[in-house]
Amino acid sequence: MRKELVGRRLTDRAHAPRKSMVFVSVLTVSAVLTAAQTRPAKTLEVYVVDVEGGNATLFVSPSGESLLIDSGNAGAAAVRDAERIMAAVKDARLGQIDHLITTHWHGDHFGGMAELAARVPIRNFIDHGPNVQPGAAADEFLQKTYPQLFARAKHTVAKPGMTIPVAGLDVLVVTSAGETIKAALKGAGGANASCASFKPGENNAEDPMSVGTHVTFGKFRAIHLGDLTKNKEFELMCPNNRIGTVDVLLGLHHGVDTSNSEVLVHALQPRVAIMNNGTRKGGQPEVMKTVHSSPGLEDLWQLHFSQLSGQEYTVPGLFIANLLDEPLAAMPVAPIAAPPPGPAAPQAPVHNGAAYWIKVSAQADGSFAVTNARNGFSKIYRAN
Ligand SMILES: [Zn+2]
């Protein structure tokens, strides 16, 4: 098993530049599709793409079918983020994205969608329903652009308990539009010891609406809850833990401290957490303490250095995928406070140059490898 993982990893690394892509580029789109869907891969690949404190997480099943959760940032960043997602789409040799879940209607989650849809066919657009937070950009997008994107595809409003048909995986919606699953997953449902000390957190309107997704591949389990906030984490996980434990916790709401309560993180007992933080978004001290004190945690991986962590709270650089366009000589020891949201906030340190993903390659026996595409550092997590 170990041999197979190592072999796979080395193969992946040897792909730049990919000889096979030379052939693929001269084939028609339908031929590419066939190639993707019949490839002999035995692993679930999860690309956690750097969209600068937004979200874009691509699941590629061994069957070749795919699920993307969110499409990066809006405005001037939309082309950049769509291109970064496309780099993962091409690396996985996908001819289409079978399902796109938009967790909620914040610009860092749906912003790159139109640019992405112009680059690759998207077959099923999944969301929690209407925007519930006043926001001109989201309202205009939902009125004018979104219906055009799904007009020749499928549109699905997610409900807790709904499965999303990705061949080779079990994909279950566990939260949507403020509702959670009511019944525990198989093998879960035990009392959650953290519930007694839970402290409610702050909510905006859209984060708690997030579509949350649980993915099972054989014995491997991962969860991505969008930007679900603490109060909804409590509803999902208390008094009984309806999810059980997971191998990989994805997203973590960028590492922002309105999410990531102990009732969620400590009860899920992830072996690995992968945080989609930005240069000055997330990675906040409270979250870092919660994650690092989580029972059974082996490693936290981050998409970015965050100035909100400082040296005091950051993980080693080996586990961090992205730097700044003009890297600092050293991180200050103390974390800086998160700037207040809104247009008056100072601009975050810029990273528009080359971007790197963190990739999970999971096997059906529950073992998996995590790779930092920036430095090639890879670690194998054996099956329990
Ligand atoms: Zn967000």
Short mmCIF file of C-alpha atoms and ligand atoms in Angstrom, two decimals:
data_model
loop_
_atom_site.label_atom_id
_atom_site.label_comp_id
_atom_site.label_asym_id
_atom_site.label_seq_id
_atom_site.Cartn_x
_atom_site.Cartn_y
_atom_site.Cartn_z
CA MET A 1 0.00 0.00 0.00
CA ARG A 2 2.77 2.36 0.91
CA LYS A 3 4.56 1.58 -2.31
CA GLU A 4 1.47 2.45 -4.26
CA LEU A 5 1.11 5.82 -2.54
CA VAL A 6 4.73 6.70 -3.06
CA GLY A 7 4.51 5.64 -6.67
CA ARG A 8 1.46 7.78 -7.22
CA ARG A 9 3.10 10.75 -5.62
CA LEU A 10 6.22 10.45 -7.69
CA THR A 11 4.10 10.10 -10.80
CA ASP A 12 2.29 13.29 -9.90
CA ARG A 13 5.49 15.15 -9.37
CA ALA A 14 6.88 13.93 -12.65
CA HIS A 15 3.97 15.50 -14.46
CA ALA A 16 5.52 18.93 -14.94
CA PRO A 17 5.82 19.21 -17.84
CA ARG A 18 3.41 16.38 -18.58
CA LYS A 19 4.24 14.31 -21.60
CA SER A 20 0.68 13.03 -21.76
CA MET A 21 -0.70 16.57 -21.98
CA VAL A 22 1.08 17.00 -25.28
CA PHE A 23 -1.06 14.23 -26.68
CA VAL A 24 -4.21 15.35 -24.95
CA SER A 25 -3.92 18.84 -26.40
CA VAL A 26 -4.31 17.55 -29.95
CA LEU A 27 -7.41 15.48 -29.17
CA THR A 28 -10.98 16.66 -29.30
CA VAL A 29 -12.90 17.60 -26.17
CA SER A 30 -14.94 14.39 -26.28
CA ALA A 31 -11.78 12.32 -26.47
CA VAL A 32 -10.42 14.17 -23.44
CA LEU A 33 -13.65 13.38 -21.62
CA THR A 34 -13.33 9.70 -22.41
CA ALA A 35 -9.72 9.68 -21.31
CA ALA A 36 -10.61 11.32 -18.00
CA GLN A 37 -13.49 8.99 -17.31
CA THR A 38 -11.64 5.79 -18.06
CA ARG A 39 -8.33 6.60 -16.41
CA PRO A 40 -7.09 3.82 -14.14
CA ALA A 41 -6.58 5.96 -11.03
CA LYS A 42 -7.39 4.33 -7.72
CA THR A 43 -7.20 7.46 -5.62
CA LEU A 44 -9.55 10.26 -4.72
CA GLU A 45 -7.69 13.50 -5.46
CA VAL A 46 -8.64 16.67 -3.61
CA TYR A 47 -7.11 19.94 -4.81
CA VAL A 48 -7.32 22.77 -2.29
CA VAL A 49 -6.72 25.70 -4.64
CA ASP A 50 -5.27 29.02 -3.45
CA VAL A 51 -7.86 31.71 -4.12
CA GLU A 52 -6.48 34.16 -1.56
CA GLY A 53 -8.75 33.67 1.40
CA GLY A 54 -11.73 32.54 -0.69
CA ASN A 55 -12.62 28.94 -1.40
CA ALA A 56 -12.17 26.52 -4.31
CA THR A 57 -11.81 22.82 -3.46
CA LEU A 58 -11.88 20.25 -6.28
CA PHE A 59 -12.68 16.56 -5.66
CA VAL A 60 -11.78 14.13 -8.45
CA SER A 61 -13.15 10.62 -7.98
CA PRO A 62 -11.28 7.56 -9.30
CA SER A 63 -14.21 7.32 -11.75
CA GLY A 64 -13.12 10.63 -13.31
CA GLU A 65 -16.25 12.42 -12.07
CA SER A 66 -15.67 15.66 -10.25
CA LEU A 67 -17.12 18.00 -7.63
CA LEU A 68 -15.94 21.56 -7.13
CA ILE A 69 -16.87 23.41 -3.95
CA ASP A 70 -16.86 27.18 -4.67
CA SER A 71 -15.19 29.20 -7.39
CA GLY A 72 -13.01 31.88 -5.80
CA ASN A 73 -13.18 35.66 -5.67
CA ALA A 74 -15.11 38.29 -7.62
CA GLY A 75 -14.15 41.49 -9.43
CA ALA A 76 -10.57 41.95 -10.54
CA ALA A 77 -9.63 38.63 -8.90
CA ALA A 78 -12.16 36.53 -10.84
CA VAL A 79 -9.92 35.79 -13.84
CA ARG A 80 -6.94 35.03 -11.61
CA ASP A 81 -8.95 32.62 -9.48
CA ALA A 82 -10.70 30.94 -12.42
CA GLU A 83 -7.27 30.34 -14.00
CA ARG A 84 -5.94 28.87 -10.75
CA ILE A 85 -8.91 26.48 -10.62
CA MET A 86 -8.34 25.61 -14.29
CA ALA A 87 -4.74 24.64 -13.48
CA ALA A 88 -6.16 21.97 -11.14
CA VAL A 89 -8.82 20.96 -13.70
CA LYS A 90 -6.06 20.43 -16.27
CA ASP A 91 -3.78 18.63 -13.83
CA ALA A 92 -6.64 16.19 -13.18
CA ARG A 93 -7.27 15.96 -16.95
CA LEU A 94 -10.94 16.82 -16.55
CA GLY A 95 -13.03 17.76 -19.55
CA GLN A 96 -15.87 19.09 -17.40
CA ILE A 97 -16.89 19.82 -13.84
CA ASP A 98 -19.80 17.50 -13.05
CA HIS A 99 -21.04 19.34 -9.96
CA LEU A 100 -20.34 22.81 -8.59
CA ILE A 101 -21.51 23.52 -5.06
CA THR A 102 -21.64 27.20 -4.18
CA THR A 103 -21.66 27.11 -0.38
CA HIS A 104 -23.16 30.61 0.03
CA TRP A 105 -23.51 33.97 -1.67
CA HIS A 106 -20.37 35.74 -0.54
CA GLY A 107 -18.05 37.09 -3.24
CA ASP A 108 -15.08 34.98 -2.12
CA HIS A 109 -17.12 31.82 -2.82
CA PHE A 110 -19.06 32.48 -6.05
CA GLY A 111 -16.97 35.32 -7.52
CA GLY A 112 -15.04 33.39 -10.16
CA MET A 113 -17.99 31.29 -11.35
CA ALA A 114 -18.79 33.09 -14.64
CA GLU A 115 -15.10 33.20 -15.62
CA LEU A 116 -14.73 29.52 -14.76
CA ALA A 117 -17.88 28.54 -16.69
CA ALA A 118 -16.41 30.29 -19.73
CA ARG A 119 -13.39 27.98 -19.53
CA VAL A 120 -14.87 24.55 -18.72
CA PRO A 121 -18.39 23.07 -18.95
CA ILE A 122 -20.16 22.83 -15.59
CA ARG A 123 -23.01 20.29 -15.58
CA ASN A 124 -24.82 20.84 -12.27
CA PHE A 125 -25.01 24.07 -10.24
CA ILE A 126 -25.85 23.44 -6.59
CA ASP A 127 -26.61 26.09 -3.94
CA HIS A 128 -28.63 26.69 -0.77
CA GLY A 129 -31.31 28.84 -2.44
CA PRO A 130 -31.78 32.63 -2.51
CA ASN A 131 -29.29 35.14 -1.10
CA VAL A 132 -30.43 36.23 2.38
CA GLN A 133 -27.87 38.97 3.08
CA PRO A 134 -28.29 42.41 1.50
CA GLY A 135 -25.58 42.63 -1.17
CA ALA A 136 -25.94 44.27 -4.56
CA ALA A 137 -23.26 42.16 -6.25
CA ALA A 138 -24.77 38.84 -5.17
CA ASP A 139 -28.32 39.97 -6.01
CA GLU A 140 -27.30 41.14 -9.47
CA PHE A 141 -25.34 37.94 -10.10
CA LEU A 142 -28.31 35.79 -9.07
CA GLN A 143 -30.74 37.78 -11.18
CA LYS A 144 -28.73 38.24 -14.37
CA THR A 145 -25.75 35.90 -14.60
CA TYR A 146 -26.49 32.70 -12.68
CA PRO A 147 -29.67 31.71 -14.60
CA GLN A 148 -27.72 32.00 -17.86
CA LEU A 149 -24.98 29.73 -16.51
CA PHE A 150 -27.32 26.91 -15.52
CA ALA A 151 -29.78 27.38 -18.40
CA ARG A 152 -28.16 24.59 -20.39
CA ALA A 153 -27.12 22.57 -17.36
CA LYS A 154 -28.83 21.44 -14.17
CA HIS A 155 -29.70 23.57 -11.15
CA THR A 156 -30.11 21.93 -7.75
CA VAL A 157 -31.13 23.47 -4.42
CA ALA A 158 -29.34 21.48 -1.73
CA LYS A 159 -31.20 20.04 1.25
CA PRO A 160 -29.62 18.32 4.25
CA GLY A 161 -29.68 14.56 3.69
CA MET A 162 -29.47 14.89 -0.09
CA THR A 163 -26.80 12.88 -1.89
CA ILE A 164 -24.89 14.27 -4.84
CA PRO A 165 -24.23 11.55 -7.43
CA VAL A 166 -20.47 11.37 -7.97
CA ALA A 167 -19.55 7.86 -9.15
CA GLY A 168 -17.08 6.24 -6.79
CA LEU A 169 -17.81 8.55 -3.84
CA ASP A 170 -20.59 8.99 -1.31
CA VAL A 171 -21.30 12.73 -1.20
CA LEU A 172 -23.85 13.82 1.38
CA VAL A 173 -25.19 17.31 2.07
CA VAL A 174 -25.17 17.77 5.86
CA THR A 175 -26.11 21.46 6.11
CA SER A 176 -27.90 23.93 3.83
CA ALA A 177 -29.93 27.13 4.19
CA GLY A 178 -29.55 27.09 7.97
CA GLU A 179 -30.80 23.50 8.35
CA THR A 180 -28.78 20.48 9.42
CA ILE A 181 -29.21 16.74 9.05
CA LYS A 182 -31.40 15.40 11.84
CA ALA A 183 -30.18 11.80 11.90
CA ALA A 184 -26.63 10.75 12.66
CA LEU A 185 -24.43 9.21 9.97
CA LYS A 186 -23.83 5.48 10.23
CA GLY A 187 -21.65 4.75 13.26
CA ALA A 188 -21.99 8.32 14.63
CA GLY A 189 -24.41 9.86 17.13
CA GLY A 190 -22.56 9.61 20.41
CA ALA A 191 -22.74 12.34 23.07
CA ASN A 192 -20.44 15.31 22.35
CA ALA A 193 -18.51 16.26 25.50
CA SER A 194 -17.68 19.77 24.23
CA CYS A 195 -21.31 20.89 24.07
CA ALA A 196 -21.51 21.80 27.78
CA SER A 197 -18.85 24.52 27.45
CA PHE A 198 -20.04 25.94 24.09
CA LYS A 199 -20.09 29.73 23.76
CA PRO A 200 -22.25 31.18 20.96
CA GLY A 201 -20.47 33.22 18.27
CA GLU A 202 -21.27 36.05 15.88
CA ASN A 203 -23.23 35.51 12.69
CA ASN A 204 -23.67 37.46 9.50
CA ALA A 205 -26.64 36.32 7.40
CA GLU A 206 -25.03 34.21 4.68
CA ASP A 207 -22.24 32.24 6.40
CA PRO A 208 -24.71 30.15 8.48
CA MET A 209 -26.57 29.24 5.26
CA SER A 210 -23.50 27.37 3.94
CA VAL A 211 -23.93 24.09 2.12
CA GLY A 212 -21.87 21.58 4.11
CA THR A 213 -20.65 18.41 2.39
CA HIS A 214 -19.44 15.07 3.75
CA VAL A 215 -17.43 12.92 1.34
CA THR A 216 -16.70 9.23 1.82
CA PHE A 217 -14.35 7.18 -0.35
CA GLY A 218 -14.11 3.64 1.02
CA LYS A 219 -12.88 4.15 4.57
CA PHE A 220 -11.64 7.70 3.90
CA ARG A 221 -13.84 10.55 5.13
CA ALA A 222 -13.58 14.30 4.62
CA ILE A 223 -15.89 17.21 5.39
CA HIS A 224 -16.19 20.76 4.05
CA LEU A 225 -18.70 23.04 5.77
CA GLY A 226 -18.18 26.23 3.75
CA ASP A 227 -18.19 29.17 6.17
CA LEU A 228 -20.65 27.60 8.63
CA THR A 229 -20.53 29.60 11.88
CA LYS A 230 -20.25 28.44 15.48
CA ASN A 231 -23.97 28.58 16.23
CA LYS A 232 -24.74 26.22 13.35
CA GLU A 233 -21.79 24.01 14.30
CA PHE A 234 -23.56 23.64 17.64
CA GLU A 235 -26.86 22.73 15.97
CA LEU A 236 -25.10 20.12 13.84
CA MET A 237 -22.94 18.62 16.58
CA CYS A 238 -24.93 18.94 19.83
CA PRO A 239 -26.01 17.33 22.02
CA ASN A 240 -24.94 14.35 19.89
CA ASN A 241 -22.20 14.25 17.26
CA ARG A 242 -24.15 13.40 14.11
CA ILE A 243 -21.07 13.30 11.87
CA GLY A 244 -18.62 11.12 13.79
CA THR A 245 -14.92 11.49 13.09
CA VAL A 246 -13.20 12.44 9.83
CA ASP A 247 -9.76 11.98 8.33
CA VAL A 248 -9.55 15.44 6.79
CA LEU A 249 -11.31 18.67 7.79
CA LEU A 250 -11.31 21.03 4.80
CA GLY A 251 -11.76 24.79 4.68
CA LEU A 252 -12.32 25.84 8.28
CA HIS A 253 -13.93 29.10 7.10
CA HIS A 254 -10.46 30.36 6.23
CA GLY A 255 -9.49 29.90 9.90
CA VAL A 256 -11.76 32.77 10.98
CA ASP A 257 -12.77 32.77 14.64
CA THR A 258 -16.53 33.14 14.08
CA SER A 259 -16.30 29.43 13.17
CA ASN A 260 -14.23 26.46 14.38
CA SER A 261 -15.67 25.86 17.83
CA GLU A 262 -14.50 22.90 19.88
CA VAL A 263 -17.94 21.31 19.50
CA LEU A 264 -17.08 20.90 15.84
CA VAL A 265 -13.30 20.51 15.56
CA HIS A 266 -12.63 18.44 18.68
CA ALA A 267 -15.60 16.14 18.06
CA LEU A 268 -14.64 15.50 14.41
CA GLN A 269 -11.10 14.60 15.57
CA PRO A 270 -9.56 15.24 12.14
CA ARG A 271 -6.14 13.69 11.55
CA VAL A 272 -5.42 16.53 9.15
CA ALA A 273 -6.94 19.99 8.78
CA ILE A 274 -6.39 22.09 5.64
CA MET A 275 -7.17 25.78 6.07
CA ASN A 276 -8.08 28.03 3.12
CA ASN A 277 -6.79 31.22 4.73
CA GLY A 278 -5.41 34.34 3.06
CA THR A 279 -2.41 36.56 3.75
CA ARG A 280 -4.43 38.54 6.28
CA LYS A 281 -7.58 36.49 6.63
CA GLY A 282 -7.97 33.69 9.12
CA GLY A 283 -5.33 31.69 10.93
CA GLN A 284 -6.40 33.60 14.02
CA PRO A 285 -4.94 32.67 17.43
CA GLU A 286 -8.17 31.27 18.89
CA VAL A 287 -8.65 28.98 15.89
CA MET A 288 -5.01 27.88 15.92
CA LYS A 289 -5.34 26.94 19.60
CA THR A 290 -8.57 25.01 19.00
CA VAL A 291 -7.14 23.09 16.04
CA HIS A 292 -3.82 22.28 17.71
CA SER A 293 -5.52 21.06 20.88
CA SER A 294 -7.87 18.83 18.90
CA PRO A 295 -7.53 15.16 19.95
CA GLY A 296 -5.82 13.07 17.29
CA LEU A 297 -4.69 15.98 15.12
CA GLU A 298 -1.51 15.07 13.27
CA ASP A 299 -1.03 18.17 11.09
CA LEU A 300 -2.56 21.48 10.11
CA TRP A 301 -1.78 22.52 6.54
CA GLN A 302 -2.40 26.10 5.35
CA LEU A 303 -2.82 27.64 1.91
CA HIS A 304 -0.99 30.74 3.09
CA PHE A 305 1.19 32.40 5.61
CA SER A 306 -1.17 34.63 7.59
CA GLN A 307 -0.11 37.78 9.36
CA LEU A 308 -2.95 37.07 11.77
CA SER A 309 -0.96 34.09 13.07
CA GLY A 310 2.51 35.58 13.44
CA GLN A 311 5.35 33.24 14.44
CA GLU A 312 3.58 32.58 17.71
CA TYR A 313 0.71 30.67 16.11
CA THR A 314 1.86 29.67 12.63
CA VAL A 315 2.66 26.14 11.48
CA PRO A 316 6.12 25.36 10.00
CA GLY A 317 6.64 26.63 6.45
CA LEU A 318 6.75 23.06 5.16
CA PHE A 319 2.98 22.90 5.69
CA ILE A 320 2.23 26.29 4.07
CA ALA A 321 1.61 26.41 0.33
CA ASN A 322 1.87 30.10 -0.51
CA LEU A 323 4.00 33.10 0.24
CA LEU A 324 3.63 36.73 -0.82
CA ASP A 325 4.67 38.33 -4.09
CA GLU A 326 7.30 40.19 -2.04
CA PRO A 327 8.04 37.75 0.77
CA LEU A 328 8.91 39.07 4.22
CA ALA A 329 12.37 38.23 5.54
CA ALA A 330 10.66 36.87 8.66
CA MET A 331 7.22 36.77 10.15
CA PRO A 332 6.74 39.08 13.13
CA VAL A 333 6.47 37.05 16.33
CA ALA A 334 3.17 38.57 17.44
CA PRO A 335 0.02 38.13 15.38
CA ILE A 336 -1.67 41.30 14.17
CA ALA A 337 -5.36 41.83 14.87
CA ALA A 338 -7.79 41.18 12.04
CA PRO A 339 -8.76 44.47 10.36
CA PRO A 340 -12.46 45.38 10.60
CA PRO A 341 -14.39 44.28 7.49
CA GLY A 342 -15.39 46.87 4.89
CA PRO A 343 -13.82 49.22 2.37
CA ALA A 344 -11.80 51.11 5.01
CA ALA A 345 -9.69 48.03 5.80
CA PRO A 346 -6.05 48.28 4.74
CA GLN A 347 -5.13 46.18 1.71
CA ALA A 348 -3.85 42.72 2.56
CA PRO A 349 -0.32 41.77 1.41
CA VAL A 350 -0.47 40.94 -2.29
CA HIS A 351 -0.14 37.47 -3.79
CA ASN A 352 -1.12 37.53 -7.46
CA GLY A 353 1.88 35.62 -8.78
CA ALA A 354 2.37 31.86 -9.05
CA ALA A 355 -0.02 29.99 -6.76
CA TYR A 356 0.24 26.48 -5.35
CA TRP A 357 -2.37 24.01 -4.17
CA ILE A 358 -2.37 21.51 -1.38
CA LYS A 359 -3.39 18.12 -2.68
CA VAL A 360 -4.84 15.14 -0.85
CA SER A 361 -4.54 11.71 -2.51
CA ALA A 362 -6.74 9.26 -0.65
CA GLN A 363 -7.02 5.50 -0.95
CA ALA A 364 -10.11 3.41 -0.26
CA ASP A 365 -8.40 1.78 2.75
CA GLY A 366 -8.41 5.18 4.47
CA SER A 367 -4.74 6.00 3.97
CA PHE A 368 -3.88 9.26 2.30
CA ALA A 369 -1.01 11.53 1.32
CA VAL A 370 -0.97 15.33 1.50
CA THR A 371 1.36 17.29 -0.78
CA ASN A 372 2.42 20.93 -0.76
CA ALA A 373 2.81 21.88 -4.43
CA ARG A 374 5.13 24.80 -3.61
CA ASN A 375 7.97 22.83 -2.05
CA GLY A 376 7.06 19.26 -3.02
CA PHE A 377 6.84 18.26 0.66
CA SER A 378 4.55 15.26 1.01
CA LYS A 379 3.46 13.23 3.99
CA ILE A 380 1.73 9.86 4.13
CA TYR A 381 -0.96 9.15 6.70
CA ARG A 382 -1.36 5.40 7.09
CA ALA A 383 -4.75 3.77 7.50
CA ASN A 384 -5.81 3.51 11.14
ZN ZN B 1 -15.42 33.02 2.95
#
